[in-house]
Structure formats: C-alpha cells, structure tokens
Short mmCIF file of C-alpha atoms and ligand atoms in Angstrom, two decimals:
data_model
loop_
_atom_site.label_atom_id
_atom_site.label_comp_id
_atom_site.label_asym_id
_atom_site.label_seq_id
_atom_site.Cartn_x
_atom_site.Cartn_y
_atom_site.Cartn_z
CA MET A 7 119.09 92.60 -101.78
CA ASN A 8 118.24 92.56 -98.16
CA ARG A 9 116.66 95.35 -96.02
CA THR A 10 119.91 96.26 -94.18
CA ARG A 11 121.72 96.36 -97.31
CA ARG A 12 119.42 98.67 -99.01
CA LEU A 13 119.91 101.12 -96.01
CA ARG A 14 123.78 101.09 -96.83
CA LYS A 15 123.78 101.97 -100.35
CA SER A 16 124.82 105.68 -100.05
CA GLU A 17 126.47 107.95 -97.65
CA ASN A 18 122.97 109.87 -97.28
CA ILE A 19 120.97 106.82 -96.38
CA ARG A 20 123.77 105.81 -94.02
CA ARG A 21 123.64 109.04 -92.24
CA LEU A 22 119.97 108.71 -91.83
CA VAL A 23 120.13 105.31 -90.13
CA ARG A 24 123.35 105.89 -88.00
CA GLU A 25 122.96 104.93 -84.38
CA ASN A 26 125.99 106.64 -82.77
CA HIS A 27 127.95 109.69 -83.21
CA VAL A 28 130.96 111.17 -81.58
CA THR A 29 130.33 114.90 -80.91
CA ILE A 30 132.28 117.59 -79.49
CA ASP A 31 129.79 117.90 -76.64
CA ASP A 32 130.88 114.52 -75.34
CA LEU A 33 134.74 115.37 -74.78
CA ILE A 34 136.60 116.29 -71.78
CA TYR A 35 140.43 117.21 -72.38
CA PRO A 36 143.08 116.46 -69.83
CA LEU A 37 145.57 119.15 -69.09
CA PHE A 38 148.99 118.65 -67.24
CA ILE A 39 149.87 121.76 -65.41
CA GLU A 40 153.45 121.97 -64.01
CA GLU A 41 154.49 124.25 -61.20
CA GLY A 42 157.00 126.66 -62.32
CA LYS A 43 157.63 129.29 -65.04
CA ASN A 44 158.08 129.23 -68.83
CA ILE A 45 157.41 125.56 -69.22
CA GLU A 46 155.85 123.99 -72.41
CA ASN A 47 157.35 120.53 -73.00
CA GLU A 48 155.92 117.88 -75.07
CA ILE A 49 155.55 114.54 -73.41
CA VAL A 50 157.76 112.11 -75.41
CA SER A 51 155.27 109.15 -75.45
CA MET A 52 152.30 111.33 -76.15
CA PRO A 53 152.97 113.30 -79.14
CA GLY A 54 150.96 116.43 -79.21
CA ILE A 55 150.37 116.57 -75.52
CA LYS A 56 152.28 119.15 -73.38
CA ARG A 57 153.05 119.98 -69.95
CA PHE A 58 152.48 123.69 -69.41
CA SER A 59 153.13 126.07 -66.52
CA LEU A 60 150.44 128.58 -66.04
CA ASP A 61 152.23 131.45 -67.59
CA ARG A 62 152.39 129.55 -70.89
CA ILE A 63 148.96 127.86 -70.98
CA SER A 64 146.82 130.74 -72.46
CA SER A 65 147.30 129.53 -76.08
CA GLU A 66 146.37 126.08 -75.21
CA LEU A 67 143.28 127.38 -73.40
CA ASP A 68 142.35 129.82 -76.38
CA GLU A 69 142.50 126.73 -78.73
CA ILE A 70 140.32 124.58 -76.56
CA THR A 71 137.56 127.17 -76.27
CA ALA A 72 137.75 128.10 -79.95
CA LEU A 73 137.14 124.39 -80.49
CA LYS A 74 134.05 124.54 -78.28
CA ILE A 75 135.39 121.59 -76.19
CA PRO A 76 133.09 121.85 -73.10
CA SER A 77 135.48 120.75 -70.35
CA VAL A 78 138.89 120.11 -69.15
CA ILE A 79 140.26 117.76 -66.31
CA LEU A 80 143.31 119.03 -64.49
CA PHE A 81 146.47 117.11 -63.50
CA GLY A 82 148.93 118.91 -61.42
CA ILE A 83 152.86 118.39 -61.25
CA PRO A 84 154.03 119.95 -57.97
CA VAL A 85 157.79 120.89 -57.15
CA HIS A 86 157.26 119.71 -53.64
CA LYS A 87 156.42 116.02 -52.85
CA ASP A 88 156.19 114.33 -49.67
CA GLU A 89 154.97 111.13 -47.95
CA GLN A 90 151.22 112.21 -47.65
CA GLY A 91 151.10 114.61 -50.65
CA SER A 92 150.36 117.61 -48.55
CA GLU A 93 150.70 119.90 -51.46
CA THR A 94 147.21 118.64 -52.87
CA TRP A 95 145.43 120.62 -50.17
CA ASN A 96 147.57 123.59 -50.34
CA ASP A 97 145.17 126.35 -51.06
CA ASN A 98 147.98 128.16 -53.10
CA GLY A 99 149.02 124.89 -54.75
CA ILE A 100 149.58 124.40 -58.61
CA ILE A 101 145.98 123.04 -59.32
CA GLN A 102 144.29 125.64 -56.99
CA GLU A 103 146.05 128.43 -58.80
CA ALA A 104 145.17 126.73 -62.21
CA ILE A 105 141.52 126.46 -61.26
CA ARG A 106 141.40 130.21 -60.42
CA PHE A 107 143.30 131.21 -63.51
CA ILE A 108 141.06 129.30 -65.84
CA LYS A 109 137.80 130.24 -64.11
CA LYS A 110 138.87 133.93 -64.19
CA ASN A 111 140.06 134.00 -67.95
CA TYR A 112 137.90 131.41 -69.41
CA PRO A 113 134.70 131.45 -67.36
CA ASP A 114 132.69 129.27 -69.55
CA LEU A 115 135.19 126.32 -69.70
CA TYR A 116 133.92 123.64 -67.17
CA VAL A 117 136.73 122.68 -64.89
CA ILE A 118 136.95 119.16 -63.37
CA THR A 119 139.72 118.26 -61.00
CA ASP A 120 141.34 114.90 -60.64
CA VAL A 121 141.50 114.25 -56.82
CA CYS A 122 144.40 111.85 -56.12
CA PHE A 123 147.86 111.84 -54.53
CA CYS A 124 150.11 109.92 -56.92
CA GLU A 125 151.57 113.08 -58.66
CA TYR A 126 152.28 114.53 -55.15
CA THR A 127 153.61 111.70 -53.09
CA SER A 128 157.31 110.89 -52.76
CA HIS A 129 156.44 107.24 -53.34
CA GLY A 130 154.01 107.75 -56.15
CA HIS A 131 151.15 105.88 -54.61
CA CYS A 132 147.68 107.05 -54.65
CA GLY A 133 147.48 107.50 -50.67
CA ILE A 134 149.28 107.28 -47.42
CA ILE A 135 151.61 104.39 -47.08
CA HIS A 136 151.23 102.26 -43.85
CA HIS A 137 154.66 100.62 -43.04
CA GLY A 138 153.37 97.21 -41.88
CA ASN A 139 155.45 94.22 -40.42
CA ASN A 140 155.45 92.22 -43.47
CA ALA A 141 154.87 94.83 -46.26
CA ASP A 142 153.96 98.26 -46.89
CA TYR A 143 150.56 99.15 -48.19
CA VAL A 144 148.26 102.00 -49.00
CA ASP A 145 146.11 102.81 -45.78
CA ASN A 146 142.57 103.22 -47.10
CA ASP A 147 140.99 105.14 -44.25
CA THR A 148 143.64 107.65 -43.27
CA THR A 149 143.84 108.49 -47.01
CA LEU A 150 140.12 109.32 -47.00
CA MET A 151 140.78 112.13 -44.50
CA ASN A 152 143.25 113.70 -46.94
CA ILE A 153 140.89 113.14 -49.86
CA ALA A 154 138.43 115.43 -47.95
CA LYS A 155 141.06 118.02 -47.39
CA GLN A 156 142.01 118.02 -51.10
CA THR A 157 138.41 118.14 -52.23
CA ILE A 158 137.47 121.26 -50.10
CA SER A 159 140.65 123.05 -51.27
CA HIS A 160 139.64 122.28 -54.99
CA ALA A 161 136.04 123.47 -54.36
CA LYS A 162 137.22 126.81 -52.63
CA ALA A 163 139.43 127.46 -55.62
CA GLY A 164 136.46 127.26 -57.89
CA ALA A 165 136.24 123.65 -59.29
CA ASP A 166 133.16 122.89 -61.29
CA MET A 167 133.38 119.06 -60.69
CA ILE A 168 135.38 116.71 -58.65
CA ALA A 169 136.68 113.52 -60.00
CA PRO A 170 138.23 111.35 -57.34
CA SER A 171 140.70 108.65 -59.06
CA GLY A 172 142.54 106.95 -56.30
CA MET A 173 140.22 103.90 -55.76
CA MET A 174 140.02 104.20 -51.95
CA ASP A 175 136.80 102.41 -50.61
CA GLY A 176 134.42 104.99 -49.30
CA THR A 177 135.83 107.94 -51.50
CA VAL A 178 132.59 109.01 -52.98
CA LEU A 179 130.91 109.36 -49.71
CA THR A 180 133.85 111.18 -48.24
CA VAL A 181 133.77 113.60 -51.02
CA ARG A 182 130.09 114.16 -51.08
CA GLU A 183 130.12 114.94 -47.18
CA ALA A 184 133.37 117.09 -47.59
CA LEU A 185 131.34 119.22 -50.27
CA ASP A 186 128.04 119.33 -48.49
CA ASN A 187 129.54 120.23 -45.32
CA THR A 188 131.39 123.17 -46.67
CA GLY A 189 128.49 124.66 -48.72
CA PHE A 190 129.41 122.97 -52.10
CA THR A 191 126.29 120.89 -52.30
CA HIS A 192 125.89 121.93 -56.14
CA ILE A 193 129.39 120.47 -57.15
CA PRO A 194 128.89 117.03 -58.83
CA ILE A 195 131.15 114.00 -58.54
CA MET A 196 132.40 111.91 -61.39
CA ALA A 197 133.69 108.92 -59.82
CA TYR A 198 136.56 106.72 -61.26
CA SER A 199 134.28 103.81 -60.25
CA VAL A 200 135.82 101.07 -62.29
CA LYS A 201 139.55 101.68 -62.57
CA TYR A 202 141.64 98.75 -63.73
CA ALA A 203 145.33 98.05 -62.72
CA SER A 204 146.38 98.69 -66.32
CA SER A 205 149.56 98.86 -68.40
CA TYR A 206 147.95 101.41 -70.54
CA TYR A 207 148.73 103.95 -67.97
CA GLY A 208 152.56 104.00 -68.85
CA PRO A 209 152.78 107.25 -70.80
CA PHE A 210 150.57 109.19 -68.14
CA ARG A 211 153.06 108.23 -65.42
CA ASP A 212 155.94 109.61 -67.42
CA ALA A 213 153.89 112.60 -68.11
CA ALA A 214 152.81 113.26 -64.53
CA ASP A 215 155.84 111.93 -62.87
CA SER A 216 153.58 109.37 -60.99
CA ALA A 217 155.03 105.99 -61.29
CA PRO A 218 155.20 104.15 -57.98
CA SER A 219 158.62 103.93 -56.70
CA PHE A 220 157.98 100.51 -55.23
CA GLY A 221 155.35 97.86 -55.90
CA ASP A 222 152.26 98.48 -58.03
CA ARG A 223 148.85 99.61 -57.70
CA LYS A 224 147.15 96.25 -57.68
CA SER A 225 145.90 96.31 -54.18
CA TYR A 226 143.66 99.22 -54.88
CA GLN A 227 143.07 99.22 -58.50
CA MET A 228 140.95 96.47 -60.25
CA ASP A 229 142.12 93.11 -61.68
CA ALA A 230 141.62 93.04 -65.35
CA SER A 231 140.08 89.61 -65.21
CA ASN A 232 136.92 90.86 -63.40
CA ARG A 233 133.71 91.87 -64.77
CA ASP A 234 131.18 91.25 -61.98
CA GLU A 235 133.39 93.12 -59.59
CA ALA A 236 132.99 96.17 -61.80
CA LEU A 237 129.23 96.16 -61.21
CA ARG A 238 129.76 95.80 -57.34
CA LYS A 239 132.24 98.82 -57.47
CA ALA A 240 129.86 101.06 -59.38
CA THR A 241 126.90 100.07 -57.19
CA PHE A 242 128.82 101.43 -54.07
CA ASP A 243 129.77 104.62 -55.94
CA ASP A 244 126.14 105.02 -57.05
CA GLN A 245 124.84 104.45 -53.58
CA GLU A 246 127.42 106.80 -52.08
CA GLY A 247 126.30 109.55 -54.32
CA ALA A 248 128.18 109.59 -57.57
CA ASP A 249 126.66 111.79 -60.17
CA ILE A 250 128.49 110.18 -63.14
CA LEU A 251 130.19 106.92 -63.22
CA MET A 252 133.52 106.27 -65.04
CA VAL A 253 135.25 103.23 -66.53
CA LYS A 254 138.92 103.42 -67.19
CA PRO A 255 140.65 102.57 -69.58
CA ALA A 256 138.13 102.56 -72.23
CA LEU A 257 139.30 100.43 -75.45
CA SER A 258 140.13 97.15 -73.65
CA TYR A 259 136.99 97.72 -71.41
CA LEU A 260 134.20 98.27 -73.63
CA ASP A 261 132.17 95.40 -72.16
CA ILE A 262 132.41 97.09 -68.80
CA ILE A 263 131.08 100.51 -70.30
CA ARG A 264 128.06 98.46 -71.73
CA ASP A 265 127.44 96.65 -68.46
CA LEU A 266 127.29 100.14 -66.51
CA LYS A 267 125.15 101.64 -69.19
CA ASN A 268 122.70 98.68 -68.88
CA ASN A 269 122.67 98.73 -65.16
CA PHE A 270 122.88 102.27 -63.94
CA ASP A 271 120.43 105.06 -64.76
CA ARG A 272 123.40 107.58 -64.69
CA PRO A 273 125.55 109.20 -67.22
CA ILE A 274 128.62 106.98 -68.03
CA ALA A 275 132.09 108.23 -68.64
CA CYS A 276 135.10 106.45 -69.96
CA TYR A 277 138.76 107.47 -69.96
CA ASN A 278 140.57 106.78 -73.14
CA VAL A 279 143.89 106.71 -71.48
CA SER A 280 147.47 107.61 -72.33
CA GLY A 281 148.49 104.16 -73.80
CA GLU A 282 145.51 103.93 -76.06
CA TYR A 283 146.57 107.43 -77.48
CA ALA A 284 150.15 106.52 -77.65
CA MET A 285 149.50 103.29 -79.60
CA ILE A 286 147.37 105.13 -82.23
CA LYS A 287 149.91 107.89 -82.47
CA ALA A 288 152.90 105.53 -82.94
CA ALA A 289 151.44 103.45 -85.49
CA SER A 290 150.26 106.31 -87.43
CA GLU A 291 153.67 107.96 -87.40
CA LYS A 292 154.99 104.83 -88.80
CA GLY A 293 152.43 105.02 -91.53
CA TRP A 294 150.94 101.63 -90.61
CA ILE A 295 147.52 103.02 -89.94
CA ASP A 296 145.41 105.97 -90.72
CA GLY A 297 145.66 107.68 -87.46
CA GLU A 298 142.71 110.02 -87.94
CA LYS A 299 140.27 107.22 -88.98
CA VAL A 300 141.46 104.90 -86.25
CA MET A 301 141.04 107.71 -83.68
CA MET A 302 137.39 108.33 -84.88
CA GLU A 303 136.67 104.61 -85.04
CA SER A 304 137.89 103.89 -81.52
CA LEU A 305 136.02 106.88 -80.06
CA LEU A 306 132.95 105.77 -81.86
CA SER A 307 133.39 102.33 -80.26
CA MET A 308 133.13 103.99 -76.93
CA LYS A 309 130.06 105.72 -77.72
CA ARG A 310 128.44 102.58 -79.13
CA ALA A 311 129.60 100.63 -75.88
CA GLY A 312 127.46 103.23 -74.03
CA ALA A 313 129.72 106.18 -72.89
CA ASP A 314 127.98 109.42 -72.72
CA ILE A 315 131.34 111.24 -72.02
CA ILE A 316 134.78 110.51 -73.24
CA ILE A 317 137.96 111.96 -71.55
CA THR A 318 140.48 111.96 -74.25
CA TYR A 319 143.80 113.40 -75.29
CA PHE A 320 142.37 113.34 -78.85
CA ALA A 321 139.85 115.90 -77.93
CA LYS A 322 141.41 118.70 -79.99
CA GLU A 323 141.82 116.77 -82.94
CA VAL A 324 138.45 115.06 -82.91
CA ALA A 325 137.03 118.64 -82.75
CA LYS A 326 139.02 119.79 -85.75
CA VAL A 327 137.69 116.76 -87.73
CA LEU A 328 134.21 117.43 -86.71
CA LEU A 329 134.42 121.00 -87.45
CA ARG A 330 135.66 120.81 -91.12
C1 LIG B 101 146.11 108.40 -61.13
C2 LIG B 101 145.69 108.53 -62.39
C3 LIG B 101 146.08 107.61 -63.48
C4 LIG B 101 145.70 108.25 -64.69
C5 LIG B 101 144.80 109.39 -64.35
N1 LIG B 101 144.84 109.50 -62.86
C6 LIG B 101 146.69 106.33 -63.57
C7 LIG B 101 147.51 105.63 -62.75
O1 LIG B 101 146.90 104.85 -61.74
O2 LIG B 101 148.71 105.87 -62.67
C8 LIG B 101 145.70 107.57 -65.95
C9 LIG B 101 145.34 108.38 -67.16
C10 LIG B 101 146.07 107.74 -68.34
O3 LIG B 101 146.96 106.80 -68.51
O4 LIG B 101 145.80 108.56 -69.37
N2 LIG B 101 145.23 108.29 -60.04
ZN1 LIG B 102 146.62 108.22 -58.17
#
C-alpha cells in the first residue's frame, strides 16, 4: 500500500488531509429585484430562483441571513428602459431603493451592486450604442461617464461594494475615481475582470430581461478561445485599483481562475453563472445526476482552482448542506 492510499482509508483521515473546502463564508447570493408590487415569480430556466418586488422580499432576506450567507449581489429589473439606461443613476431607482431597504432592515448583510446597463437599456446592450456608418457598436468612452453616475448613485444609497460588469475598458479607474471624488474611498471594487462572451448566460438574460435586441456582446466580452488575454485584462484592472478580481463564467474557465490566483496577490472571485446552475438543476430533475452532490463537487472545483469567493445561485442550498 502506498502513502497516498494510506491517507484515504477512512473518512476521518480524509478529513485531516483534505486540501480544499467550500464554506458558507465563500458565498455571494444573487438577487433579482423587480420594480413593482406583489411580485414573486420563479424564473422558468432557474428552478428555485425568483424575481421579487421589494414588498415581497423579506422572507428571502430572512432566510439568507438565517443561513449566515455573508453577502448578496443585486440585479435590478426596472419598469422604464431607454437608450442610455438612465434609470441606473436615478437615486430613487429600483436598486437604490433595494439597497436602502436591505441596509435598513438587514444591516449585517453585505450588499454588492452589479454596475451595468443591459437590464436598463431598450436595446439590451451594456452601454451606449453609437450608430456608425457601417454598423452600430457600444461606445466605450461615453459609457464610462454613465458608469460613474451609476456608481455614485449606488454608493449614496449605501452599497457596500461596487461590481462593474459591463467590460468597458477603463471601467475600474472610472469607478475608483468616482468613489474617491465623492467621499466613498472606503468602498471596494470587485471587477468582472475576465468576462467571456458565453452561452452560459442564457437563463440570466431571461431572468433579467437583458438579452440584446440586436447583435451580441462579442465586441466587449472576451473570446472563449483566449487565455493570455485574461491575464492582460486582469493586469489592467489590478493596476486601475480593483480590490477583487473576478472570472466569469466559472466551470468552463477553471484554468483562468488558477492563472489569476497564481499571478495576482488579490482575492479571486468567480461567478457560477445561470447556465451552470440550470444544467445541474435540469439533469437532477430528470434523475440523471445526484444534484446535491454535483453541486458540491462543482463548487469545490472552483475552490480548488483558486477561487476565494463564489457568486452562486446555489448559495442557499449549499448553506443548508453545510449546516446539517
Ligand atoms: C450583465 C451580466 C450578465 C450576467 C451578470 N451580469 C451577463 C450578460 O452578459 O448577459 C450573467 C450572470 C449569469 O448568467 O448568471 N452585464
Ligand atoms: Zn451588462
């Protein structure tokens, strides 16, 4: 019998030599908050995940805090959409109201806001569309000005952390300066540094009504073929002042998580996205896999790859498994 095998003989010895663990402390739970009243609708492609209006969200927040999940990330679904996504910087917009509601009633819950425009624009893109001669495209630099406005509005409402997800170049510097110039030097930035143009976002776009009405996001999100580019993107965000670097999606990009872990002395986050959640749920509902075990195994693989933080729709279920 060899040495590694001796250390596998019983559960107790396996526990002693185990290298990685998923803990509740690692988890961020996404919340979809819809403007309106009396809304509590399950998202068809994400069983167990709902869109809530603020008047119905307390039971969800009670459960999250009872399970000791440290943090939520908020996505807003507004009534009013326009070309620029101007509702994102309305101080009385749905996200701003949600931040105030949560910080007032659940002061210990750490509130992160996703800063983007796709749920707020009539065309569903993550920025301002420039109508060019040959083609329409997202205008990076004018979008940055609106990112600053949105950031300041979230900070004023009481957000604990800002997570810009739109993949415009220069975003992190813009967010940092916006925060510093308005007295919010203490608010950290979790940068969606390496965000791939992925087909795994499908269920989210249904959930958030944010599918682009024309074209795709390939001009601003990363090509799934590229690995070296991920390091370049993360280097920019690190230099621009990101406090946490994120990789998204997670499961098909575990190599990228490890690259970032090895190359940056920063906490690394990954986003276990909607399609990854939906696949496990669907196969599990059919009885083809053991959903709970596959959930734990896939989250463990993210920890092993090097993630310090996991944003996941499974957060409540994981917490229940870990607490029993
Ligand atoms: C938008 C955004 C997306 C997600 C979070 N914020 C994806 C997109 O580009 O449409 C995806 C999350 C998920 O799939 O769970 N900037
Ligand atoms: Zn977006």
